[in-house]
Amino acid sequence: MALLEINDLHASVGEREILRGIDLTVNAGEVHAIMGPNGSGKSTLAGVLAGRELYHVTSGSVLYDGKDLLAMAPEDRAREGIFLAFQYPVEIPGVSNMYFLKAALNTIRKNKNLPELDAMDFLNLVREKMKLMEMEQALLNRPVNTGFSGGEKKRNEIFQMAVLEPKLAILDETDSGLDIDALRTVAGGVNALRSPERSMIVVTHYQRLLNYIVPDFVHVLSEGRIVKSGGKELALQLEESGYAGLGIVDEEEAVGKR
Amino acid sequence: MTAVAEQTGAWLAEFTAQKPAEPWLQELRNAAFQRFAELGFPTTKNEEWRFTNVAPIARTTFRVSAAGFAARFRGAEKIEAGGKCFDAARLAAEPNAFVALNAAFTDRPCVLRVPRGAVVEEPIEITYEIAAAGDRPAAVHPRILIVVEANAQCAIVERYSGEGRYLTNAVTEIVAGEGAVVDHYRVQQESREAYHISTLRATLGRSANFSSHSIALGGALVRNDANATLSEGSDATLNGLYIVNGKQHIDNHTEIDHAKPHGTSHEVYKGILDGQATAVFNGRIIVRKDAQKTDSKQTNKNLVLSDEAVIDTKPELQILADDVRCTHGATIGQLDEEALFYLQSRGIGKGEARSLLTYAFAQDILDRIKVPALKDQLEKALTEKLHEHGK
Ligand SMILES: Nc1ncnc2c1ncn2[C@@H]1O[C@H](COP(=O)(O)OP(=O)(O)OP(=O)(O)O)[C@@H](O)[C@H]1O
Ligand SMILES: [Mg+2]
């Protein structure tokens, strides 16, 4: 059985249809890269999967682990193993990273019928994962993402993923805003989490990331549809010829031409 | 009978029936009652009371009870016959009917002195707890006067709580001498049926440093007036946190009077409103003609959790000097949807995510509380109160 099965998914923001018939199947252990021009709907797809209320699914279905994903609240999706690394992680002043992450981990553990971690065990786990992400422990004591640099925010996302150990990780442009060293660390962190039980959807604009996180499949999203799918070589082809080589134009440019 | 006489009549009966424990107070009380009778209860036609209708108080026949309190004040001294500290001339011109009413029933005021240069380690704690009343709701008129002499330092914690329906009408005066450092806390956890009226008046000497933190959680109808008058180079902080839900109403009126040059003042009031609660914030800043080089900053932020809750917020700047810096700002907002989704996307339930964010909104006011035991206690009280919101 596929872990994730998206069938003819349509979604809108307000009156505007953004996803216009997405079909995608992700099996356990697979890594799928999603590429595509700005505004093509990549973050929308990620948001719909994570349960963002802003997007309204108008038709289609999503099965996750055989269950109707769209009927689940965002927190239940997370508890069932879905994790979204945000393109723009949100700053939450007044809520400490540590407190937040412990609360998150313990609700997820509870859902798995595992005992809650006490402060000591939690700290040990967190230390180990911070080392993996080469993150400063000081960040843990600060409010969630507040005043973090762009790179620190992205690292913090993958760090959270390492702690929460999801079944399906959706990484939305985790590479953007990272310098080359940070990219290597973050990709290393992601790779360390690759396993036959864990699937990933990696949204990116750059082949560079895919050199580190080698995908099993690459899909190109344009104007709310997957217009091309292939193996990892598709990303290379895109790098060389751009979307135009596939007959795809950037939405902004297309609007300009009309 | 006029409307005023009608309202004050029941109080007159109480007034004539009661004699103060300390006889020398009688003269003062007479003057005060007379002033109260002249003023009558304020109506919403009075600009100061525009958004707060005290008719439920005016219509109720209360039984005046002694304002008994528990006090801990190691390092401070009790001033016996403390009522002599009250100023009869000022009473005759008192603009606030509730302050006059309080003085009219002042029986055993809590009058303390912190001697010159003393550094009082433990906070001075004064606690009023109103027991459930019999046939008629009780009215208590707590009166506190604390004189902190030059260069002395202390923290003061006032607490108010009770059961059932009653009126607390409290007046606190703080006189901070030259160079004194006074940290004042007022924790209002009255019952949900209580009326709570309070007036805080702080007078700051040269270079004195005064900060006040008003935490208001309880009461059905609440009005707080917090005033500070500054001297040359003094520094005043007025902070507040009000959390209301159901049909609670709270009105915070503050006044910072920069009477002399080089004063600084900081004010942050934060409100969390849910249900059909209503809140008022009115922040008056006066900078007198002499008070050059005044630096004053006022902020009022409100988090509105329901569609039916209402907040009226108004800064009121009266600036008569020209070389000053005064800033003010007010915000009214909801919970950040993006932040809510972020928390939910990590498995945190919507209800918990909401209370986490709500708590976070209040966090900086709590962080400024320098008495650790009080901070702990308030963190718990806040969590409880916010849990009510979630329901
Ligand atoms: N809240 C919103 N209100 C209105 N339109 C929106 C909203 N969110 C997204 N859109 C629109 O939906 C379209 C798809 O946006 P989306 O963020 O999914 O694109 P993307 O493929 O992730 O782009 P990028 O590569 O720039 O991140 C865009 O045209 C965008 O303007
Ligand atoms: Mg995007």
XYZ file of C-alpha atoms and ligand atoms in Angstrom:
681
model
C 0.000 0.000 0.000
C 1.227 3.462 -0.830
C 1.952 5.760 2.097
C 0.455 8.741 0.302
C -1.954 8.721 -2.581
C -3.104 12.022 -4.040
C -5.903 11.791 -6.612
C -7.002 14.656 -8.838
C -6.527 17.209 -6.079
C -7.963 20.694 -6.649
C -7.478 23.478 -4.114
C -8.231 27.192 -4.000
C -7.412 30.261 -2.003
C -10.532 32.384 -1.944
C -11.940 32.364 -5.447
C -8.677 31.447 -7.038
C -7.922 27.852 -7.999
C -4.266 27.071 -7.379
C -3.997 23.284 -7.523
C -5.702 22.069 -10.646
C -5.636 18.295 -10.557
C -2.622 16.787 -8.796
C -1.957 13.066 -8.915
C 0.943 11.738 -6.903
C 1.758 8.471 -5.190
C 4.515 8.184 -2.616
C 5.522 4.785 -1.296
C 7.272 4.097 1.969
C 10.944 5.007 1.854
C 10.752 7.034 -1.349
C 12.055 10.542 -1.823
C 10.146 12.693 -4.298
C 11.455 16.059 -5.400
C 8.995 18.687 -6.580
C 10.310 21.510 -8.695
C 8.543 24.232 -10.606
C 8.419 27.961 -11.226
C 7.482 30.526 -8.579
C 3.796 30.546 -7.913
C 3.173 27.147 -9.504
C 1.587 25.825 -6.299
C 4.357 23.896 -4.536
C 3.821 25.489 -1.132
C 0.099 25.214 -1.628
C 0.410 21.476 -2.095
C 2.626 21.233 0.989
C 0.154 23.346 2.959
C -2.837 21.276 1.864
C -1.074 18.106 2.975
C -0.264 19.611 6.369
C -3.819 20.904 6.794
C -3.562 24.648 6.434
C -7.044 26.145 6.679
C -6.243 28.888 4.217
C -6.521 26.427 1.346
C -9.842 24.932 0.399
C -9.841 21.571 -1.261
C -12.568 21.732 -3.875
C -12.255 18.199 -5.218
C -10.046 15.130 -5.228
C -8.803 12.938 -2.411
C -5.711 12.235 -0.382
C -5.130 8.892 1.295
C -2.418 8.705 3.922
C -1.664 5.302 5.334
C -5.044 4.275 3.948
C -6.863 7.049 5.857
C -8.677 10.095 4.516
C -6.032 12.716 5.221
C -8.230 15.677 4.321
C -10.679 14.809 7.104
C -7.951 15.089 9.755
C -7.075 18.165 11.819
C -3.513 19.466 11.309
C -2.434 18.298 14.762
C -3.768 14.795 14.081
C -1.833 14.645 10.836
C 1.323 15.555 12.743
C 0.570 12.945 15.376
C 0.154 10.389 12.606
C 3.606 11.206 11.277
C 3.326 14.094 8.817
C 5.896 16.834 9.160
C 6.107 20.050 7.177
C 9.371 21.980 7.154
C 8.071 25.469 6.408
C 9.388 27.609 3.592
C 8.945 30.523 5.990
C 9.160 29.245 9.576
C 6.976 31.309 11.885
C 8.377 33.407 14.727
C 6.514 32.857 17.983
C 7.663 35.308 20.645
C 7.025 34.218 24.209
C 7.014 30.459 23.524
C 10.344 28.798 24.213
C 11.696 26.448 21.593
C 12.407 23.869 24.264
C 8.940 23.947 25.774
C 7.328 23.865 22.361
C 9.351 20.938 21.114
C 8.842 18.921 24.269
C 5.084 19.456 24.087
C 5.114 18.447 20.419
C 7.215 15.352 20.973
C 5.154 14.181 23.898
C 1.819 14.494 22.091
C 3.271 12.545 19.193
C 4.695 9.907 21.534
C 1.397 9.647 23.337
C -0.262 8.947 20.015
C 2.198 6.121 19.467
C 1.411 4.769 22.943
C 4.926 5.590 24.072
C 5.548 7.060 27.530
C 6.228 10.799 27.784
C 9.893 11.727 27.987
C 10.954 13.376 31.200
C 13.087 16.502 31.207
C 16.348 14.546 31.413
C 15.638 12.093 28.593
C 14.308 14.879 26.461
C 17.443 16.932 26.988
C 19.646 14.011 26.037
C 17.687 13.386 22.865
C 17.767 17.051 21.974
C 21.513 17.303 22.551
C 22.158 14.405 20.235
C 20.016 15.899 17.465
C 21.525 19.340 17.899
C 24.939 17.868 17.354
C 23.689 16.294 14.154
C 22.460 19.675 12.950
C 25.470 21.573 14.322
C 23.100 23.846 16.167
C 23.886 26.088 19.118
C 22.152 24.926 22.248
C 21.384 28.554 23.071
C 18.784 28.528 20.295
C 16.757 26.048 22.301
C 16.196 28.463 25.126
C 15.032 31.241 22.856
C 11.473 31.777 21.730
C 10.522 29.725 18.665
C 12.333 31.122 15.604
C 12.262 34.592 17.105
C 15.158 36.643 15.835
C 16.715 33.575 14.201
C 18.664 34.171 11.016
C 17.248 32.664 7.836
C 19.702 29.784 8.015
C 19.027 29.171 11.713
C 15.329 28.938 11.004
C 15.850 26.304 8.318
C 18.186 24.328 10.541
C 15.657 24.515 13.319
C 13.037 22.988 11.027
C 15.199 19.982 10.213
C 16.255 19.728 13.830
C 12.568 19.493 14.796
C 12.096 16.844 12.152
C 15.011 14.869 13.592
C 13.421 15.002 17.037
C 9.876 14.217 15.911
C 10.862 11.421 13.490
C 7.958 11.661 11.056
C 6.813 9.055 8.555
C 6.262 11.591 5.815
C 8.428 14.696 5.758
C 7.557 17.544 3.426
C 10.457 19.945 3.040
C 9.445 23.222 1.439
C 12.528 24.974 0.079
C 14.600 24.007 3.061
C 17.674 24.837 0.987
C 16.826 28.433 0.156
C 18.746 30.970 2.167
C 21.429 28.497 3.197
C 25.091 29.015 2.451
C 26.983 26.061 1.056
C 28.248 24.818 4.435
C 24.836 25.094 6.006
C 23.335 23.319 3.015
C 25.709 20.439 3.513
C 24.853 20.187 7.218
C 21.132 20.398 6.636
C 21.254 17.872 3.808
C 23.373 15.630 6.012
C 20.712 15.888 8.694
C 18.023 14.988 6.200
C 20.003 12.060 4.823
C 20.587 10.723 8.310
C 16.812 10.456 8.576
C 16.347 8.568 5.359
C 15.043 5.109 6.021
C 12.867 2.503 4.354
C 9.993 3.560 6.640
C 10.300 7.277 6.034
C 9.140 9.044 2.885
C 9.993 12.574 1.858
C 8.645 15.206 -0.465
C 11.377 17.732 -1.145
C 10.346 21.018 -2.733
C 13.248 22.900 -4.238
C 14.311 25.209 -7.016
C 17.830 23.907 -7.146
C 19.541 20.812 -8.426
C 22.249 21.608 -5.864
C 20.190 20.240 -2.978
C 19.403 17.112 -4.952
C 23.106 16.381 -5.275
C 23.018 15.812 -1.541
C 19.532 14.468 -1.098
C 19.250 12.200 -4.101
C 15.596 11.722 -5.016
C 13.943 8.625 -6.386
C 11.557 10.744 -8.457
C 11.405 14.305 -9.689
C 8.139 16.043 -10.588
C 7.656 19.379 -12.236
C 4.702 21.421 -11.102
C 3.361 24.144 -13.332
C 0.176 26.137 -12.921
C -1.180 23.704 -10.393
C -0.510 20.488 -12.276
C 2.315 17.994 -12.430
C 3.402 18.396 -16.030
C 6.374 16.094 -16.036
C 7.753 13.305 -13.856
C 10.983 11.385 -14.109
C 14.001 10.109 -12.270
C 16.790 12.189 -10.734
C 18.146 13.024 -14.206
C 15.079 15.224 -14.812
C 16.417 17.687 -12.286
C 19.732 17.823 -14.125
C 17.947 18.403 -17.396
C 16.008 21.268 -15.806
C 19.195 22.783 -14.469
C 20.587 22.908 -17.996
C 17.629 23.967 -20.074
C 15.409 25.654 -17.493
C 11.633 25.296 -17.434
C 11.476 26.799 -20.906
C 13.209 23.676 -22.189
C 10.109 21.798 -21.045
C 7.858 24.341 -22.667
C 6.976 25.815 -19.271
C 7.059 29.533 -18.588
C 7.161 31.303 -15.265
C 3.700 32.315 -14.170
C 4.699 35.950 -13.747
C 6.144 36.048 -17.244
C 3.098 34.318 -18.636
C 0.879 36.946 -17.058
C 3.057 39.639 -18.613
C 2.614 38.132 -22.057
C -1.164 37.931 -21.939
C -35.350 62.841 46.818
C -32.785 63.534 44.157
C -31.114 60.664 42.374
C -27.901 61.340 44.219
C -29.614 61.436 47.593
C -31.420 58.220 46.788
C -28.183 56.464 46.060
C -26.303 57.874 49.006
C -29.167 57.378 51.452
C -28.426 53.749 52.184
C -24.784 54.633 52.689
C -25.798 57.393 55.103
C -27.648 54.851 57.216
C -24.542 52.698 57.333
C -22.412 55.730 57.995
C -24.420 56.966 60.976
C -24.642 53.474 62.443
C -20.889 52.939 62.474
C -18.259 54.460 64.670
C -14.607 54.055 63.800
C -12.375 52.011 66.070
C -10.072 54.978 66.337
C -12.119 58.020 67.455
C -9.844 60.680 65.987
C -10.860 59.383 62.543
C -14.395 60.658 62.981
C -13.745 64.195 61.814
C -12.024 63.004 58.722
C -14.807 60.571 57.992
C -17.419 63.270 58.360
C -15.669 65.466 55.827
C -15.268 62.539 53.483
C -18.882 61.477 53.674
C -19.982 64.994 53.012
C -17.804 65.063 49.932
C -19.190 61.732 48.776
C -22.753 62.982 49.237
C -21.929 66.066 47.163
C -20.450 64.046 44.334
C -22.748 61.047 44.275
C -21.798 58.054 42.174
C -20.427 58.938 38.759
C -22.588 58.306 35.735
C -21.561 57.566 32.184
C -22.159 61.246 31.408
C -18.968 61.883 33.333
C -16.169 61.639 30.748
C -13.964 59.766 33.229
C -16.630 57.078 33.549
C -17.988 57.067 30.034
C -17.501 53.373 29.410
C -18.039 52.122 32.935
C -21.521 52.125 34.325
C -21.457 51.805 38.112
C -25.257 51.726 38.413
C -25.143 48.113 39.683
C -23.071 49.376 42.616
C -25.159 52.500 43.141
C -28.380 50.460 43.229
C -27.164 47.877 45.716
C -27.666 48.226 49.442
C -24.466 46.986 50.971
C -23.524 46.210 54.516
C -20.262 47.977 55.272
C -17.776 45.575 56.813
C -14.438 46.248 58.428
C -11.632 45.987 55.913
C -9.700 43.310 57.749
C -6.396 42.358 56.260
C -3.389 40.173 56.838
C -0.087 41.983 56.591
C 3.548 40.998 56.630
C 5.960 43.854 56.763
C 9.256 42.862 58.268
C 11.612 45.808 58.013
C 8.815 48.366 57.790
C 7.070 50.018 60.725
C 3.425 50.429 61.428
C 2.423 54.034 62.044
C -0.075 53.998 64.902
C -2.825 56.581 64.596
C -1.884 56.429 60.958
C -5.047 58.163 59.888
C -3.442 61.397 60.913
C -1.445 61.097 57.735
C -4.569 61.750 55.697
C -5.071 65.169 54.329
C -8.475 66.619 55.240
C -8.103 69.600 52.903
C -7.448 67.344 49.950
C -10.437 65.228 50.856
C -12.754 68.222 50.708
C -11.711 68.700 47.075
C -11.568 65.011 46.194
C -12.796 64.531 42.607
C -13.401 60.788 42.829
C -16.573 59.773 44.671
C -15.197 56.310 45.420
C -12.114 57.736 47.089
C -14.341 59.958 49.236
C -16.561 56.981 50.053
C -13.515 54.966 51.014
C -12.322 57.697 53.380
C -15.787 58.010 54.896
C -15.597 54.393 56.020
C -11.907 54.211 56.786
C -11.598 52.334 60.028
C -8.297 50.591 60.437
C -6.086 51.839 57.652
C -2.849 50.033 56.971
C -0.255 52.749 57.388
C 3.381 51.774 57.110
C 6.699 53.530 57.044
C 9.899 52.282 55.544
C 12.633 54.198 57.341
C 15.173 56.292 55.536
C 17.810 54.243 53.779
C 16.302 50.888 54.787
C 16.438 48.097 52.276
C 13.528 45.818 53.014
C 14.404 42.347 51.755
C 11.077 40.563 51.939
C 8.145 42.067 50.139
C 5.561 43.840 52.258
C 2.409 41.816 51.756
C -1.083 43.055 52.420
C -3.912 40.659 51.735
C -7.633 41.288 51.705
C -9.889 38.282 51.561
C -13.607 38.887 51.675
C -15.673 36.052 53.163
C -19.109 35.189 51.805
C -21.646 37.597 53.281
C -25.008 37.037 54.964
C -28.220 38.792 53.934
C -26.706 41.792 52.189
C -23.560 41.992 50.076
C -20.602 43.354 51.969
C -18.772 46.538 51.119
C -15.197 46.903 52.268
C -13.039 49.979 51.973
C -9.392 48.986 52.262
C -7.022 51.860 52.797
C -3.285 51.593 52.542
C -0.698 54.293 52.973
C 2.945 53.468 52.658
C 5.584 56.088 53.182
C 8.922 55.014 51.829
C 11.492 57.443 53.102
C 14.501 58.757 51.239
C 16.771 56.140 49.689
C 14.785 53.275 51.148
C 13.861 50.293 49.027
C 10.968 47.890 49.210
C 8.508 45.762 47.308
C 4.808 45.872 48.123
C 2.313 43.176 47.210
C -1.406 43.830 47.566
C -3.792 40.954 47.077
C -7.558 40.989 46.752
C -9.849 37.987 46.667
C -13.183 36.853 48.050
C -16.355 34.865 47.720
C -19.768 35.775 46.368
C -21.097 39.230 45.644
C -19.481 42.189 47.413
C -17.811 45.509 46.799
C -14.154 46.194 47.346
C -13.405 49.892 47.153
C -9.700 50.194 47.806
C -7.413 53.185 48.008
C -3.650 52.873 48.148
C -1.315 55.785 48.539
C 2.398 55.429 48.178
C 4.809 58.195 48.929
C 8.298 57.496 47.652
C 10.917 59.807 49.100
C 13.967 61.139 47.348
C 15.940 58.328 45.757
C 13.567 55.641 47.040
C 13.008 52.499 45.003
C 9.519 51.037 45.250
C 8.249 48.030 43.408
C 4.496 47.665 43.757
C 2.261 44.740 42.814
C -1.471 44.544 42.897
C -3.045 41.146 42.361
C -6.786 41.260 41.882
C -8.436 37.850 41.979
C -11.855 38.841 43.225
C -14.843 36.538 42.846
C -16.674 36.534 39.557
C -19.605 38.393 41.115
C -17.582 41.048 42.883
C -17.373 44.768 42.215
C -13.876 46.056 42.535
C -12.955 49.714 42.503
C -9.399 50.726 43.231
C -7.350 53.855 43.280
C -3.593 53.906 43.458
C -1.857 57.211 43.962
C 1.896 57.347 44.014
C 3.850 60.474 44.697
C 7.489 60.290 43.750
C 10.271 62.347 45.234
C 13.341 63.510 43.401
C 15.051 60.668 41.550
C 12.700 58.138 43.091
C 12.022 54.983 41.135
C 8.532 53.568 41.278
C 7.099 50.659 39.389
C 3.620 49.282 39.649
C 2.295 46.035 38.238
C -1.426 45.542 38.200
C -2.617 42.015 37.515
C -6.381 41.846 37.189
C -8.095 38.498 36.750
C -11.325 38.569 38.753
C -14.423 40.614 39.380
C -17.631 41.254 37.475
C -17.213 45.016 37.306
C -13.762 46.427 37.841
C -12.358 49.907 37.727
C -8.730 50.664 38.493
C -7.267 54.123 38.652
C -3.490 54.195 38.872
C -1.827 57.576 39.153
C 1.762 58.588 39.586
C 3.085 62.092 40.096
C 6.756 62.558 39.334
C 9.380 64.959 40.604
C 12.629 65.960 39.024
C 14.502 62.980 37.621
C 12.076 60.409 38.929
C 11.208 57.274 37.043
C 7.793 55.649 36.974
C 6.705 52.386 35.430
C 3.041 51.470 35.274
C 2.443 47.992 33.939
C -0.759 46.060 33.817
C -2.258 42.827 32.687
C -5.996 42.260 32.547
C -7.597 39.015 31.549
C -11.343 38.974 31.217
C -13.926 36.570 29.861
C -17.639 35.853 30.229
C -19.381 39.139 31.001
C -16.546 40.706 32.960
C -15.938 44.417 32.583
C -12.657 46.090 33.444
C -11.667 49.704 33.167
C -8.068 50.774 33.654
C -7.497 54.486 33.906
C -3.927 55.555 34.412
C -2.444 58.978 34.857
C 1.217 59.839 34.854
C 1.865 63.400 35.847
C 5.269 64.732 34.914
C 5.309 67.715 37.192
C 9.047 68.378 37.070
C 11.861 68.107 34.497
C 13.926 65.052 33.570
C 11.332 62.499 34.523
C 10.950 59.229 32.678
C 7.924 57.001 32.539
C 7.159 53.687 30.910
C 3.788 52.131 30.677
C 2.758 48.791 29.224
C -0.784 47.549 29.697
C -1.826 44.310 28.090
C -5.282 42.856 27.895
C -6.690 39.487 26.943
C -10.417 39.486 26.235
C -12.714 36.591 25.569
C -16.454 35.890 25.652
C -18.565 39.017 25.929
C -16.074 40.775 28.143
C -15.469 44.481 27.817
C -12.373 46.451 28.692
C -11.325 50.062 28.755
C -7.862 51.508 28.774
C -7.404 55.218 29.214
C -3.829 56.360 29.597
C -3.358 59.983 30.469
C 0.094 61.498 30.381
C 0.498 65.017 31.641
C 3.708 66.903 31.013
C 3.601 70.180 32.887
C 5.113 73.368 31.575
C 8.200 72.955 33.754
C 8.749 69.336 32.946
C 11.301 69.720 30.170
C 13.331 66.674 29.080
C 10.522 64.357 29.981
C 10.751 60.958 28.342
C 7.536 58.981 28.327
C 6.431 55.851 26.550
C 3.014 54.263 26.679
C 1.784 51.046 25.099
C -1.543 49.277 25.312
C -1.878 45.933 23.569
C -4.998 43.859 23.431
C -5.566 40.323 22.357
C -9.199 39.751 21.504
C -10.143 36.078 21.395
C -13.833 36.313 20.591
C -16.071 38.264 18.238
C -18.154 39.672 21.042
C -15.490 41.079 23.333
C -15.001 44.832 23.135
C -12.053 47.050 24.017
C -11.973 50.823 24.102
C -8.475 52.179 24.273
C -7.471 55.790 24.377
C -4.233 57.621 25.021
C -4.668 61.090 26.419
C -1.621 63.279 26.170
C -1.550 66.722 27.729
C 1.834 68.120 26.887
C 2.583 71.640 27.973
C 6.390 71.547 27.758
C 8.181 71.665 24.419
C 11.406 69.723 24.868
C 9.993 66.296 25.608
C 9.727 62.877 24.079
C 6.394 61.125 24.387
C 5.363 58.090 22.428
C 2.239 56.041 22.654
C 0.689 53.187 20.774
C -2.269 50.880 21.059
C -2.980 47.641 19.279
C -5.961 45.347 19.126
C -5.310 41.980 17.554
C -6.291 38.359 17.342
C -4.164 35.276 17.721
C -1.709 34.884 14.877
C -3.185 32.251 12.543
C 0.220 31.427 11.102
C 1.636 30.756 14.536
C -1.399 28.654 15.439
C -0.940 26.525 12.349
C 2.766 26.180 13.003
C 2.105 24.789 16.474
C -0.646 22.497 15.217
C 1.567 21.226 12.434
C 3.858 19.909 15.162
C 1.088 17.939 16.840
C -0.015 20.476 19.431
C -3.814 20.522 19.706
C -5.675 23.655 18.664
C -6.905 24.428 22.165
C -3.472 24.055 23.652
C -1.906 26.021 20.827
C -4.323 28.853 21.514
C -3.553 28.935 25.207
C 0.178 28.724 24.544
C 0.021 31.762 22.295
C -2.273 33.602 24.661
C 0.056 32.909 27.550
C 2.982 34.040 25.420
C 1.215 37.349 24.856
C 1.164 37.948 28.608
C 4.671 36.623 29.178
C 6.584 39.892 29.127
C 4.414 41.394 31.855
C 5.063 38.335 34.027
C 8.765 38.482 33.236
C 8.920 41.888 34.829
C 7.719 40.606 38.172
C 10.732 40.575 40.443
C 9.242 38.674 43.386
C 9.840 35.011 42.449
C 7.129 33.468 44.636
C 4.599 35.911 43.240
C 5.675 35.208 39.691
C 5.203 31.465 40.235
C 1.813 32.005 41.777
C 0.694 34.222 38.938
C 1.940 31.834 36.284
C -0.341 29.203 37.783
C -3.265 31.595 38.145
C -2.857 32.657 34.538
C -2.750 29.129 33.230
C -5.962 28.440 35.136
C -7.668 31.551 33.873
C -6.629 30.861 30.291
C -7.926 27.353 30.628
C -11.339 28.910 31.321
C -11.032 30.673 28.000
C -10.410 27.431 26.169
C -13.674 25.981 27.394
N -2.824 33.527 0.968
C -2.893 33.643 -0.358
N -3.756 34.506 -0.918
C -3.826 34.650 -2.256
N -3.069 33.970 -3.105
C -2.203 33.089 -2.623
C -2.064 32.867 -1.212
N -1.126 31.930 -1.028
C -0.684 31.593 -2.247
N -1.331 32.283 -3.196
C -1.107 32.231 -4.629
O -1.092 30.881 -5.024
C -0.129 30.681 -6.015
C 0.759 29.536 -5.636
O 1.502 29.904 -4.504
P 2.543 28.926 -3.837
O 3.060 29.592 -2.628
O 1.937 27.590 -3.673
O 3.669 28.864 -4.947
P 5.093 28.167 -4.921
O 5.108 27.216 -6.050
O 5.374 27.628 -3.580
O 6.036 29.395 -5.233
P 7.534 29.718 -4.713
O 8.435 28.933 -5.546
O 7.659 31.183 -4.971
O 7.590 29.383 -3.261
C 0.613 31.985 -6.188
O 0.138 32.642 -7.323
C 0.265 32.753 -4.946
O 0.240 34.126 -5.182
Mg 6.702 28.078 -2.106
